[in-house]
Coordinates of C-alpha atoms in Angstrom, one line a residue:
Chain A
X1 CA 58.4 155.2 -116.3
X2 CA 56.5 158.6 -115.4
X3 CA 58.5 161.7 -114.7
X4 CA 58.1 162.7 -111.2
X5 CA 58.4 166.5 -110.3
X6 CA 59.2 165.9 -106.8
X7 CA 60.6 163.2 -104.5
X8 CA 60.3 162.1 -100.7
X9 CA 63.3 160.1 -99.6
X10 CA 63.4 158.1 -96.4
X11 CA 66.9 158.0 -95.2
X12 CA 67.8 154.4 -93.0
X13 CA 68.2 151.5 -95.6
X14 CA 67.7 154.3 -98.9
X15 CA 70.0 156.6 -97.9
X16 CA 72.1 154.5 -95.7
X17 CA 72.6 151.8 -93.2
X18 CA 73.2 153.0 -89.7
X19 CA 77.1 154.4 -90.1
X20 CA 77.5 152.2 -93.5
X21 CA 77.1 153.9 -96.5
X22 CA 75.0 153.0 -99.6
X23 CA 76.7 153.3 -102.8
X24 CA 74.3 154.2 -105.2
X25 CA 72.5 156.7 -102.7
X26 CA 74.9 159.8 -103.8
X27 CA 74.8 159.7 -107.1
X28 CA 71.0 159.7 -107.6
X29 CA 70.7 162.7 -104.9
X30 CA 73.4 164.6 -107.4
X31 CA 71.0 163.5 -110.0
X32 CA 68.3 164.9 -108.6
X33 CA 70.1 168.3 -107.8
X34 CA 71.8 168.7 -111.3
X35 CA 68.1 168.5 -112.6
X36 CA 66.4 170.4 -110.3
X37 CA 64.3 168.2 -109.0
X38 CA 62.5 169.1 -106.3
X39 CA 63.0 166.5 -103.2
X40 CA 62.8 166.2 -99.2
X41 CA 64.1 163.5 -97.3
X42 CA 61.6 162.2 -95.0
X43 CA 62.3 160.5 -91.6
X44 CA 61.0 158.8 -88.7
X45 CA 63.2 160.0 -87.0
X46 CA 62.3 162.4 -84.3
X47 CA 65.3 162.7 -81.9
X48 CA 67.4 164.6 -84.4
X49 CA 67.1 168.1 -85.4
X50 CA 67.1 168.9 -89.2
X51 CA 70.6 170.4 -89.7
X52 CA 71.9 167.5 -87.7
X53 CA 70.7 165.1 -90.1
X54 CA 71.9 167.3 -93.0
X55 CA 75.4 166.9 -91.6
X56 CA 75.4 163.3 -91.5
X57 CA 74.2 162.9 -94.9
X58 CA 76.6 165.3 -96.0
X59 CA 79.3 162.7 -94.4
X60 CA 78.0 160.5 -97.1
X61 CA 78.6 162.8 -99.8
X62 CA 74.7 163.4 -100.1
X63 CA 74.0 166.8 -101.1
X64 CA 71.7 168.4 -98.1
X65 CA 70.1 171.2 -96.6
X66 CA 68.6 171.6 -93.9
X67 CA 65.8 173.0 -95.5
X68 CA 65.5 169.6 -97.2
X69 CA 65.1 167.4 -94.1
X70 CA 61.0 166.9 -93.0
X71 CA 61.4 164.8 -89.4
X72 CA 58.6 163.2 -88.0
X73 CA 59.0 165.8 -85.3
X74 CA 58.3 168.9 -87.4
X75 CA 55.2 167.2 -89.2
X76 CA 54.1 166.4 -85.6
X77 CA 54.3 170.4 -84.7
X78 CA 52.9 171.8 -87.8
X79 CA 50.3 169.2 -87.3
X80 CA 49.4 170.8 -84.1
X81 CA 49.5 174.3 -85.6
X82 CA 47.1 173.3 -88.2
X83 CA 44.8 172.9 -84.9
X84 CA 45.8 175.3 -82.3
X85 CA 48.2 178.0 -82.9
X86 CA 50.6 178.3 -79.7
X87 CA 49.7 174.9 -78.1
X88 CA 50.5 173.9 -74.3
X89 CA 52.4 170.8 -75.2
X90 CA 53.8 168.3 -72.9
X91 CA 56.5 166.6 -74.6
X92 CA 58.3 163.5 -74.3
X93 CA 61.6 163.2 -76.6
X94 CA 64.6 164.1 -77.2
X95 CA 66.3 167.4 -79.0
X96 CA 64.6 166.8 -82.5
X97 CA 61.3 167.3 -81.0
X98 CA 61.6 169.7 -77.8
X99 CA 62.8 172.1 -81.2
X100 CA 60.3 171.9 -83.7
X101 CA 57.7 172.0 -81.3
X102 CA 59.2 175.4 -80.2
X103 CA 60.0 176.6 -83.7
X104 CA 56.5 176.1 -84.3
X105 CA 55.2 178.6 -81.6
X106 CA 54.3 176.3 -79.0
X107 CA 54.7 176.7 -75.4
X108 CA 56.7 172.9 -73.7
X109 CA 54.9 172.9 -70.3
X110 CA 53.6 169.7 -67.5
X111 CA 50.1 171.3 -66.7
X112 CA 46.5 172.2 -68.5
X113 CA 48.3 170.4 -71.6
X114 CA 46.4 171.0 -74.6
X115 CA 48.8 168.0 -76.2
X116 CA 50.8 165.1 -75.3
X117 CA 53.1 164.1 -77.3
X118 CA 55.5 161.2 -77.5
X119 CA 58.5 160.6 -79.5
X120 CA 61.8 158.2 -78.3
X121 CA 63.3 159.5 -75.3
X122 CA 66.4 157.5 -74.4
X123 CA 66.1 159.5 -71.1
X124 CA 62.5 158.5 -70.4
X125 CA 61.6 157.8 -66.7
X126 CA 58.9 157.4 -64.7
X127 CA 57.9 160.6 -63.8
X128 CA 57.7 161.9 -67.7
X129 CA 55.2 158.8 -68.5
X130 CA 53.3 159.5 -65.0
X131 CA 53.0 163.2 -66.2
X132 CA 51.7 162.0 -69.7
X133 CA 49.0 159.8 -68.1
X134 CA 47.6 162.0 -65.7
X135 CA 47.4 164.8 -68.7
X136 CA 45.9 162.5 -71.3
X137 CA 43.5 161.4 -68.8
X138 CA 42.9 165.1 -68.1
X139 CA 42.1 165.3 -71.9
X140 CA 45.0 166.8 -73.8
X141 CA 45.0 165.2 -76.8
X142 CA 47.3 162.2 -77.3
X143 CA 50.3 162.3 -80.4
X144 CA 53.0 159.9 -81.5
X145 CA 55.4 160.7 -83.6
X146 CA 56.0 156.7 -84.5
X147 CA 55.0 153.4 -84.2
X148 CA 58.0 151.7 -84.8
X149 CA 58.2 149.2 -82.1
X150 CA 62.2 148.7 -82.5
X151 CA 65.1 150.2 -83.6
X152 CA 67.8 148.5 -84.9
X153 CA 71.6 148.9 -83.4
X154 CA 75.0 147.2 -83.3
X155 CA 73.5 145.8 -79.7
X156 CA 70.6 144.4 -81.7
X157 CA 67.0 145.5 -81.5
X158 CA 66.1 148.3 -79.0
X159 CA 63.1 149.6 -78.0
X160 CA 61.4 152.0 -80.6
X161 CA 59.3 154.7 -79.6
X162 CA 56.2 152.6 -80.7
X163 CA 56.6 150.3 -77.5
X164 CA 56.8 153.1 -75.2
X165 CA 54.1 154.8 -76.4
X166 CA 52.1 152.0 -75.2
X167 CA 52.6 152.6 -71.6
X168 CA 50.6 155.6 -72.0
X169 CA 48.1 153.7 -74.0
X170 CA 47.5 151.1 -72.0
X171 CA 47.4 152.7 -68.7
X172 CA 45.1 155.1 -69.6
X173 CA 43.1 153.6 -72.7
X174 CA 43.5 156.3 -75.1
X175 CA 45.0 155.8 -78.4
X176 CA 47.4 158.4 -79.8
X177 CA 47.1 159.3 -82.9
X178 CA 51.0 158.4 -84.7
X179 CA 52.0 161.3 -87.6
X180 CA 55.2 159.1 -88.9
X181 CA 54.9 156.8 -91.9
X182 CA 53.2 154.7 -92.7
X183 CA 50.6 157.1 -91.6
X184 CA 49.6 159.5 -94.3
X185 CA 49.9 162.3 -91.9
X186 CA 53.6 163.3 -92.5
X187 CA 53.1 162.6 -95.6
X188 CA 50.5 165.3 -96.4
X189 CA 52.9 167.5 -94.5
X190 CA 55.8 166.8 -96.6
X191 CA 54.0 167.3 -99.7
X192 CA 52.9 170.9 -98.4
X193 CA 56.3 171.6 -97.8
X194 CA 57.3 170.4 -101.1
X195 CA 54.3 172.2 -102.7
X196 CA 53.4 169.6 -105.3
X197 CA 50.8 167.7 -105.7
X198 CA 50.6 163.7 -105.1
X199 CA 50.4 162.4 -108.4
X200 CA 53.9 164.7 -109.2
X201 CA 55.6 163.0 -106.4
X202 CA 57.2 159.3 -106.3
X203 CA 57.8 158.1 -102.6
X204 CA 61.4 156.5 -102.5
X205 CA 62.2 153.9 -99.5
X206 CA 63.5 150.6 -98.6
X207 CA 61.1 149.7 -95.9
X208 CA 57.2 148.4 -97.0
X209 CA 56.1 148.1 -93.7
X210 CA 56.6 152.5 -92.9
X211 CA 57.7 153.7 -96.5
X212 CA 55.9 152.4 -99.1
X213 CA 52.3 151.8 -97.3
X214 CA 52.9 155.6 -96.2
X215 CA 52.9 155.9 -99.6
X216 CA 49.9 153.6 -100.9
X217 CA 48.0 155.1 -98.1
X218 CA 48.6 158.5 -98.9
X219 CA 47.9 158.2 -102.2
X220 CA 51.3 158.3 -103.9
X221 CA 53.5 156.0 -106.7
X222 CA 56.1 154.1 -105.1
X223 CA 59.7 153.5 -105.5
X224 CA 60.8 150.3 -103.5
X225 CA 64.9 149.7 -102.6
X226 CA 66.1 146.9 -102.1
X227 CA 68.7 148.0 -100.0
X228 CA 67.7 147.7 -96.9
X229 CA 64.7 145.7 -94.6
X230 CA 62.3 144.7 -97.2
X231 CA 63.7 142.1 -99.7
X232 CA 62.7 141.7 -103.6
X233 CA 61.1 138.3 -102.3
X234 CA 59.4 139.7 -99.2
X235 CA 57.1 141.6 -101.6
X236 CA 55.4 138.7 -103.0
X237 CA 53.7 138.5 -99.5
X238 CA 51.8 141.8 -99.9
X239 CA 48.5 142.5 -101.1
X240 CA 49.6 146.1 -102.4
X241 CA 52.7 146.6 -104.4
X242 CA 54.9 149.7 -105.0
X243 CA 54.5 151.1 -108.2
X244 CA 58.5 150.1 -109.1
X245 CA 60.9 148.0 -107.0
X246 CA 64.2 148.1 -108.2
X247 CA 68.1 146.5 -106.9
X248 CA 69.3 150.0 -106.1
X249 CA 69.3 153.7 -106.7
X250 CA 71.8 153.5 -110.1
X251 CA 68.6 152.4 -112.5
X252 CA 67.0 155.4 -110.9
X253 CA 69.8 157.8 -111.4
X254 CA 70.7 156.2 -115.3
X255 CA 66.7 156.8 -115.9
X256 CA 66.9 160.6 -114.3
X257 CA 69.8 161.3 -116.9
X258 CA 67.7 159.6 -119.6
X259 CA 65.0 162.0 -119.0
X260 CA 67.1 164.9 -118.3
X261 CA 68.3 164.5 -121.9
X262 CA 65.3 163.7 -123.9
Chain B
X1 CA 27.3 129.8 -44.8
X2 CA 30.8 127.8 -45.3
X3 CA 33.5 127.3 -42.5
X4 CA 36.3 127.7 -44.4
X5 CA 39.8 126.3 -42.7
X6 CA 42.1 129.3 -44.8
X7 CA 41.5 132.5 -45.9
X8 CA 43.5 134.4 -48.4
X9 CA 42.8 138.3 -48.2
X10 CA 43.7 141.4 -50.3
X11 CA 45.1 144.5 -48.9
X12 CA 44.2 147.9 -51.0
X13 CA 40.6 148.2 -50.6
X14 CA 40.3 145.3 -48.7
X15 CA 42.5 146.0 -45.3
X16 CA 42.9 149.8 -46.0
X17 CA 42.2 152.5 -48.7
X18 CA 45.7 153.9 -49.1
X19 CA 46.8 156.1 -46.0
X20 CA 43.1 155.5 -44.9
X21 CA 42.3 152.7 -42.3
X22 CA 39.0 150.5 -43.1
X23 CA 36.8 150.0 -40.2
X24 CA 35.9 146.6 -40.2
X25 CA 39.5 145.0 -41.3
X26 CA 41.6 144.9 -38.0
X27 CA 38.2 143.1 -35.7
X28 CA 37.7 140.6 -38.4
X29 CA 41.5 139.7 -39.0
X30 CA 41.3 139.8 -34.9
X31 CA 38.8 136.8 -34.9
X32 CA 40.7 134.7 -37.8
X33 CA 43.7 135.0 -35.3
X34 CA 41.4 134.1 -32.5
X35 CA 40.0 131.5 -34.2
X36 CA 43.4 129.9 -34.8
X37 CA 42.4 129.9 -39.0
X38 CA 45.0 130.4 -41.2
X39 CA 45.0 132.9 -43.6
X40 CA 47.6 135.2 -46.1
X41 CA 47.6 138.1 -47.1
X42 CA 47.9 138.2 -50.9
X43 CA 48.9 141.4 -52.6
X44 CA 50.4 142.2 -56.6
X45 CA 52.3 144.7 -54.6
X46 CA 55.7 143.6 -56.1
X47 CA 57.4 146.7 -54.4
X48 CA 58.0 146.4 -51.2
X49 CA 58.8 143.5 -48.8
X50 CA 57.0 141.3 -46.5
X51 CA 58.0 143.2 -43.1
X52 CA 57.0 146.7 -45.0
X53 CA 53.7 145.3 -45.7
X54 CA 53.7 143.8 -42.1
X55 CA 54.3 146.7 -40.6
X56 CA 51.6 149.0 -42.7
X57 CA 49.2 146.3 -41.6
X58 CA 49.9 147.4 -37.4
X59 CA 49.5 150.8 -38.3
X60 CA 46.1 150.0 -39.1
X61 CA 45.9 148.0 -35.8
X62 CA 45.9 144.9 -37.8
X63 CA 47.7 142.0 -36.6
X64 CA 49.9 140.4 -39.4
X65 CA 53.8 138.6 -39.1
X66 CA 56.2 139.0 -42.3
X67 CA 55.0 135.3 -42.6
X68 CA 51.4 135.7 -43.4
X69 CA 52.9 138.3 -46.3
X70 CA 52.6 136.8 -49.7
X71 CA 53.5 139.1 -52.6
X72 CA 53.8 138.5 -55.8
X73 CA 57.4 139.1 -56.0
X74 CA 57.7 136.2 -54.1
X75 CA 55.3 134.7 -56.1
X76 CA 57.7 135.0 -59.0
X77 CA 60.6 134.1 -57.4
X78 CA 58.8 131.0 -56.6
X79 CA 57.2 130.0 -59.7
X80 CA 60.9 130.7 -61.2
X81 CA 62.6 128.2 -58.5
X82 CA 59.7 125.3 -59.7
X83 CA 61.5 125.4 -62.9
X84 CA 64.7 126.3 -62.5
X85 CA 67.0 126.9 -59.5
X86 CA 69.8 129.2 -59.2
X87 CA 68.3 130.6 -62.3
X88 CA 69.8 133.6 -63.9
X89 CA 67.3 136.3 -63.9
X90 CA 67.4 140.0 -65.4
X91 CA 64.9 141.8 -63.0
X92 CA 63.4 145.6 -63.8
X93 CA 61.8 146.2 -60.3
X94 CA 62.0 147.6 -57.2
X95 CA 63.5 146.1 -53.5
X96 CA 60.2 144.2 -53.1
X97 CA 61.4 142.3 -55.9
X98 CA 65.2 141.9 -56.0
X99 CA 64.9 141.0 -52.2
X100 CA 62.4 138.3 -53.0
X101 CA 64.5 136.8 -56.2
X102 CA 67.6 137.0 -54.1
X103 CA 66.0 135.4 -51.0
X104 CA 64.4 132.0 -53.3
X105 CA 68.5 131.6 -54.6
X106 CA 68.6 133.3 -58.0
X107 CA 71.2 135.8 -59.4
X108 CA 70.5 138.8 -60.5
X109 CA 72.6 139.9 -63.8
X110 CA 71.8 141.4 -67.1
X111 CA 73.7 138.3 -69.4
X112 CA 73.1 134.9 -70.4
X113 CA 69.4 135.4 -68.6
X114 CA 67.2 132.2 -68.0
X115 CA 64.2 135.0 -67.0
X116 CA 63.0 138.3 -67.2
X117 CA 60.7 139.9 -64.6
X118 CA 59.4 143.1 -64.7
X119 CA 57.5 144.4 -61.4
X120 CA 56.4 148.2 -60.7
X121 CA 59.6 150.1 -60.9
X122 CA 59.6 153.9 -60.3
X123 CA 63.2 153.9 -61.5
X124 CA 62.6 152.9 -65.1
X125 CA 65.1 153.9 -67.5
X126 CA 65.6 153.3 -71.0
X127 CA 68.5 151.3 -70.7
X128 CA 66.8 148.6 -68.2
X129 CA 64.1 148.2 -71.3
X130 CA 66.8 147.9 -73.4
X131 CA 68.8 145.3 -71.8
X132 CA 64.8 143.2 -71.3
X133 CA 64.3 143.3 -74.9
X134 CA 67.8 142.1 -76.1
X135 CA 67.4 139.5 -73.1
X136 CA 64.0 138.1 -74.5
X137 CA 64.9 138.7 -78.0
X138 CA 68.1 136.3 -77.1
X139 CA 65.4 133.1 -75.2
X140 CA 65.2 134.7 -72.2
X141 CA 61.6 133.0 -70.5
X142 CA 59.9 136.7 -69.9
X143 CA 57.9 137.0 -66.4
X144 CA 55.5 139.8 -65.3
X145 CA 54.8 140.2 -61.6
X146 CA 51.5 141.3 -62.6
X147 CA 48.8 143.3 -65.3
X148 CA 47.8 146.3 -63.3
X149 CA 47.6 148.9 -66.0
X150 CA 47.0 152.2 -63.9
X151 CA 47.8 152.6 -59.8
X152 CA 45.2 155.2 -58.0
X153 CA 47.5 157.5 -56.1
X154 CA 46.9 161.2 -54.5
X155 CA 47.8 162.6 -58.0
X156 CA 45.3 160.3 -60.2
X157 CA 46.3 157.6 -61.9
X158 CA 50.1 156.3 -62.2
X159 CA 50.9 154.0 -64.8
X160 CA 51.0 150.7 -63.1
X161 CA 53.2 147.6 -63.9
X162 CA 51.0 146.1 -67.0
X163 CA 51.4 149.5 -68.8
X164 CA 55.5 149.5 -68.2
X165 CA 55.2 145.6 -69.4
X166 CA 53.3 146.6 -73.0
X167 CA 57.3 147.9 -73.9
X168 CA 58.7 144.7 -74.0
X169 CA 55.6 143.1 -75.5
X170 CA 55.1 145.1 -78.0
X171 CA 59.0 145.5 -79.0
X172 CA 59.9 142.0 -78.8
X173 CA 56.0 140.4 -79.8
X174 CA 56.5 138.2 -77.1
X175 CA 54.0 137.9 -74.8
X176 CA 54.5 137.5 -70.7
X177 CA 53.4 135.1 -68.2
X178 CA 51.7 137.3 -65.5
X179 CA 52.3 135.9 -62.0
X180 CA 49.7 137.8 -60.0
X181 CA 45.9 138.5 -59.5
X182 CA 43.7 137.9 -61.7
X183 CA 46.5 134.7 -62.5
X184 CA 46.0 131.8 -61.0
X185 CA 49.3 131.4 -60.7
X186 CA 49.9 133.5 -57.6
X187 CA 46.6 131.6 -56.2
X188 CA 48.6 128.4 -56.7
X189 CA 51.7 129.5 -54.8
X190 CA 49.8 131.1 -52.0
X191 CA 47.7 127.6 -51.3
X192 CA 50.7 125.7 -51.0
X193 CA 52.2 128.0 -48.6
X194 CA 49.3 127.9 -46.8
X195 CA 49.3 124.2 -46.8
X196 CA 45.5 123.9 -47.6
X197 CA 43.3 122.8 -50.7
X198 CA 41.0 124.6 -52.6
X199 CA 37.9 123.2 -51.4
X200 CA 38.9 124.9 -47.8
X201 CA 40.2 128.2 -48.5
X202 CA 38.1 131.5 -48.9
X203 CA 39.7 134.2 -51.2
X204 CA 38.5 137.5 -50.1
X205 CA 39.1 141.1 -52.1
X206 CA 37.4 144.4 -53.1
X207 CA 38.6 144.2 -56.9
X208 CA 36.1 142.3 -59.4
X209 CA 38.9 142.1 -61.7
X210 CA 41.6 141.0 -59.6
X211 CA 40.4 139.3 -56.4
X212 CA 37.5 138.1 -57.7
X213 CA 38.7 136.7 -60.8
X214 CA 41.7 135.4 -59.3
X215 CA 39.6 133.0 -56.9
X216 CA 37.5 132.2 -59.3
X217 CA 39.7 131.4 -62.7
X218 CA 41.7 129.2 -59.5
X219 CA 38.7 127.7 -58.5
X220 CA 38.5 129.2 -54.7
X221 CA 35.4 130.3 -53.5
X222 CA 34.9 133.7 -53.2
X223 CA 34.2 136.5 -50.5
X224 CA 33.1 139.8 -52.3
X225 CA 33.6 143.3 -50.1
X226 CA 32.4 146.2 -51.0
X227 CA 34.7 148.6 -49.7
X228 CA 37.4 149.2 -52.6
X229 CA 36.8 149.0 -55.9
X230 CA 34.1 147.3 -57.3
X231 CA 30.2 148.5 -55.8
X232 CA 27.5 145.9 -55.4
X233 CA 25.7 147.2 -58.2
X234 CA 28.7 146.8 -60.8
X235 CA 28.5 143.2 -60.0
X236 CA 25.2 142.4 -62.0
X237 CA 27.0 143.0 -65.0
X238 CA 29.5 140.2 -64.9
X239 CA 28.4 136.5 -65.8
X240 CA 30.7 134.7 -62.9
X241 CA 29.4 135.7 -59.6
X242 CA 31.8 135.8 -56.5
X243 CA 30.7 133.1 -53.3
X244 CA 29.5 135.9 -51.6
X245 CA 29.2 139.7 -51.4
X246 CA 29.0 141.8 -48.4
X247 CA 29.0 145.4 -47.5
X248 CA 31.9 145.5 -44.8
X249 CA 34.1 142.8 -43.2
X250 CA 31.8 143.1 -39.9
X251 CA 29.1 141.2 -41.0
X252 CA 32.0 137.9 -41.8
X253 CA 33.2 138.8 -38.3
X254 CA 29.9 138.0 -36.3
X255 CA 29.9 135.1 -38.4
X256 CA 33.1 134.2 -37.1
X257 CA 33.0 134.5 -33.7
X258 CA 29.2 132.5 -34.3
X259 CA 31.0 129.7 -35.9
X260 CA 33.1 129.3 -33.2
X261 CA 30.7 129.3 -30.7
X262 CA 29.0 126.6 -32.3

């Protein structure tokens, strides 16, 4: 197996499952720290703010900064800064992306939007998406920071951000462009935040559908979990195939030692 | 030209633009009430209730009873009752709708659901789309009062009841049974409250899309005006042709009154 310089971790299903933990998850982040390996931990996840999600993988005894966390909200605003520096934004979300989109310089406003942006709101209503139509049909330019169509709870699946993004699609016609995995956007953001370059970093992640084609499309090897929504057997089904697919994080972490001692 | 024995008419574009009267509406409804024809007035309006739309109808001088109302609320409530009575529906809508599931004998709750309708509801929240997706996740039969993806108001255009739909579709991947225009279904349940067959009932509407369609995918023929939405010359570029197309609802009028005459 090639030694990676750098590593993006998704959290749900790698790191762990809703409130559950996953053994193997805080031993291979130690692992990673002890060797000073460079690694961010990537999320859809766009309603949280960074230090948030620090804290609750801290809970897990997961070594975490918040310097470490890369949401799918603050690729979304830097990705907006690589266009327009100060951007009239009208944003629909929650806390983790009001933030980075003001950390970032830009200016949350209803009129002469330069952007609309969507991410889950579990306070949407319908004035929020009547303000996004009338400003995407206005011609601000139309972001998403997901397309996961469901989110899974203890009340079963709920609506994911993907599904209400297309109210604004479908009334007004317009396609947003979605930043999130498995889109290579965030991950071209994570890697300039890592500062590597794509054949130094292994994407890590339970998840084929988001993780692991965010990481065939971007360009990156592939380390598929099987601790979470994609099964060993599911993989079969797929055309493209993660460059390694393994039970859990403990081979990982025994190889990382391995290597750390050659 | 065809007597017809029933007419079924749209309102927006058709009766009025809005807040704004049409000229030709209230003489021509005049001379199907002097005439002693039946006719409905057949809207996708799933918000409000029969005497509302009754009412906005004698603003505009028209003359129209709650009875010659048919919305597709009621529609819905109907086309639930021909499969199931005293069904158990979850409903995301607005009075139009609860009053009209309530009125055909169905209960309104949010467990153990034998439907789910969604109509127009300005009071969307995250949880109602919630509690449809678990619903239809869980076998619930999933209704839409109707597609409408944008509605034109004073601001531009509002997302309209097919865009607030798309959540649950594209969450759950189920697809819904529209009820109203361009459906036949609403067709269906407005010639059997009107008590007539096919063969002697005119549809009438401004919309291509909607009215138009709506007669002719329920095999009605078709009266074209040119007051709302769709101009004469848009017309040449569909491959079904409505009945007939006319400017304003005069010219039908003088027919009227000639017919009976005759």
């Amino acid at each position: 197996m090639k030694q990676y310089k750098g590593y993006l971790i998704d959290l749900d299903g790698t790191m762990y499952k809703g409130s559950e933990p996953i053994d193997a998850a805080s031993a291979f982040v130690q692992a990673l720290k002890e060797s000073q390996i460079p690694h961010l931990f990537v999320t859809n996840n766009s309603s949280r703010k960074p230090e948030q999600i620090a804290d609750k993988l801290q809970t897990f005894h997961i070594p975490a900064e918040k310097e470490q966390i890369f949401t799918t909200s603050m690729a979304t605003a830097s990705y907006i800064s690589d266009q327009t520096s100060q951007a009239r934004v009208f944003a629909i979300g929650e806390e983790g992306l009001h933030s980075a989109l003001e950390q970032e310089g830009h200016l949350l406003t209803e009129e002469y939007c330069d952007y609309v942006v969507i991410g889950i709101d579990r306070d949407i209503t319908y004035e929020k998406l009547a303000t996004a139509c009338l400003q995407v049909r206005n011609g601000a330019a139309f972001l998403s920071t997901n397309s996961d169509v469901a989110i899974p709870t203890e009340r079963g699946m709920l609506p994911g951000n993907g599904s209400l993004t297309s109210v604004i699609t479908i009334s007004t016609g317009v396609q947003p462009i979605f930043i999130g995995k498995p889109e290579p956007i965030i991950m071209e953001q994570a890697m300039e935040q890592i500062g590597l370059t794509k054949d130094e970093v292994l994407m890590v992640g339970d998840n084929y559908h988001t993780d692991i084609m965010a990481g065939i499309k971007a360009g990156f090897d592939t380390l598929h979990v099987q601790t979470g929504v994609t099964q060993k057997e599911h993989l079969s089904h797929f055309d493209e195939q993660p460059t390694y697919s393994i039970k859990t994080l403990e081979e990982w972490t025994s190889f990382l030692y391995n290597m750390k001692g050659e």
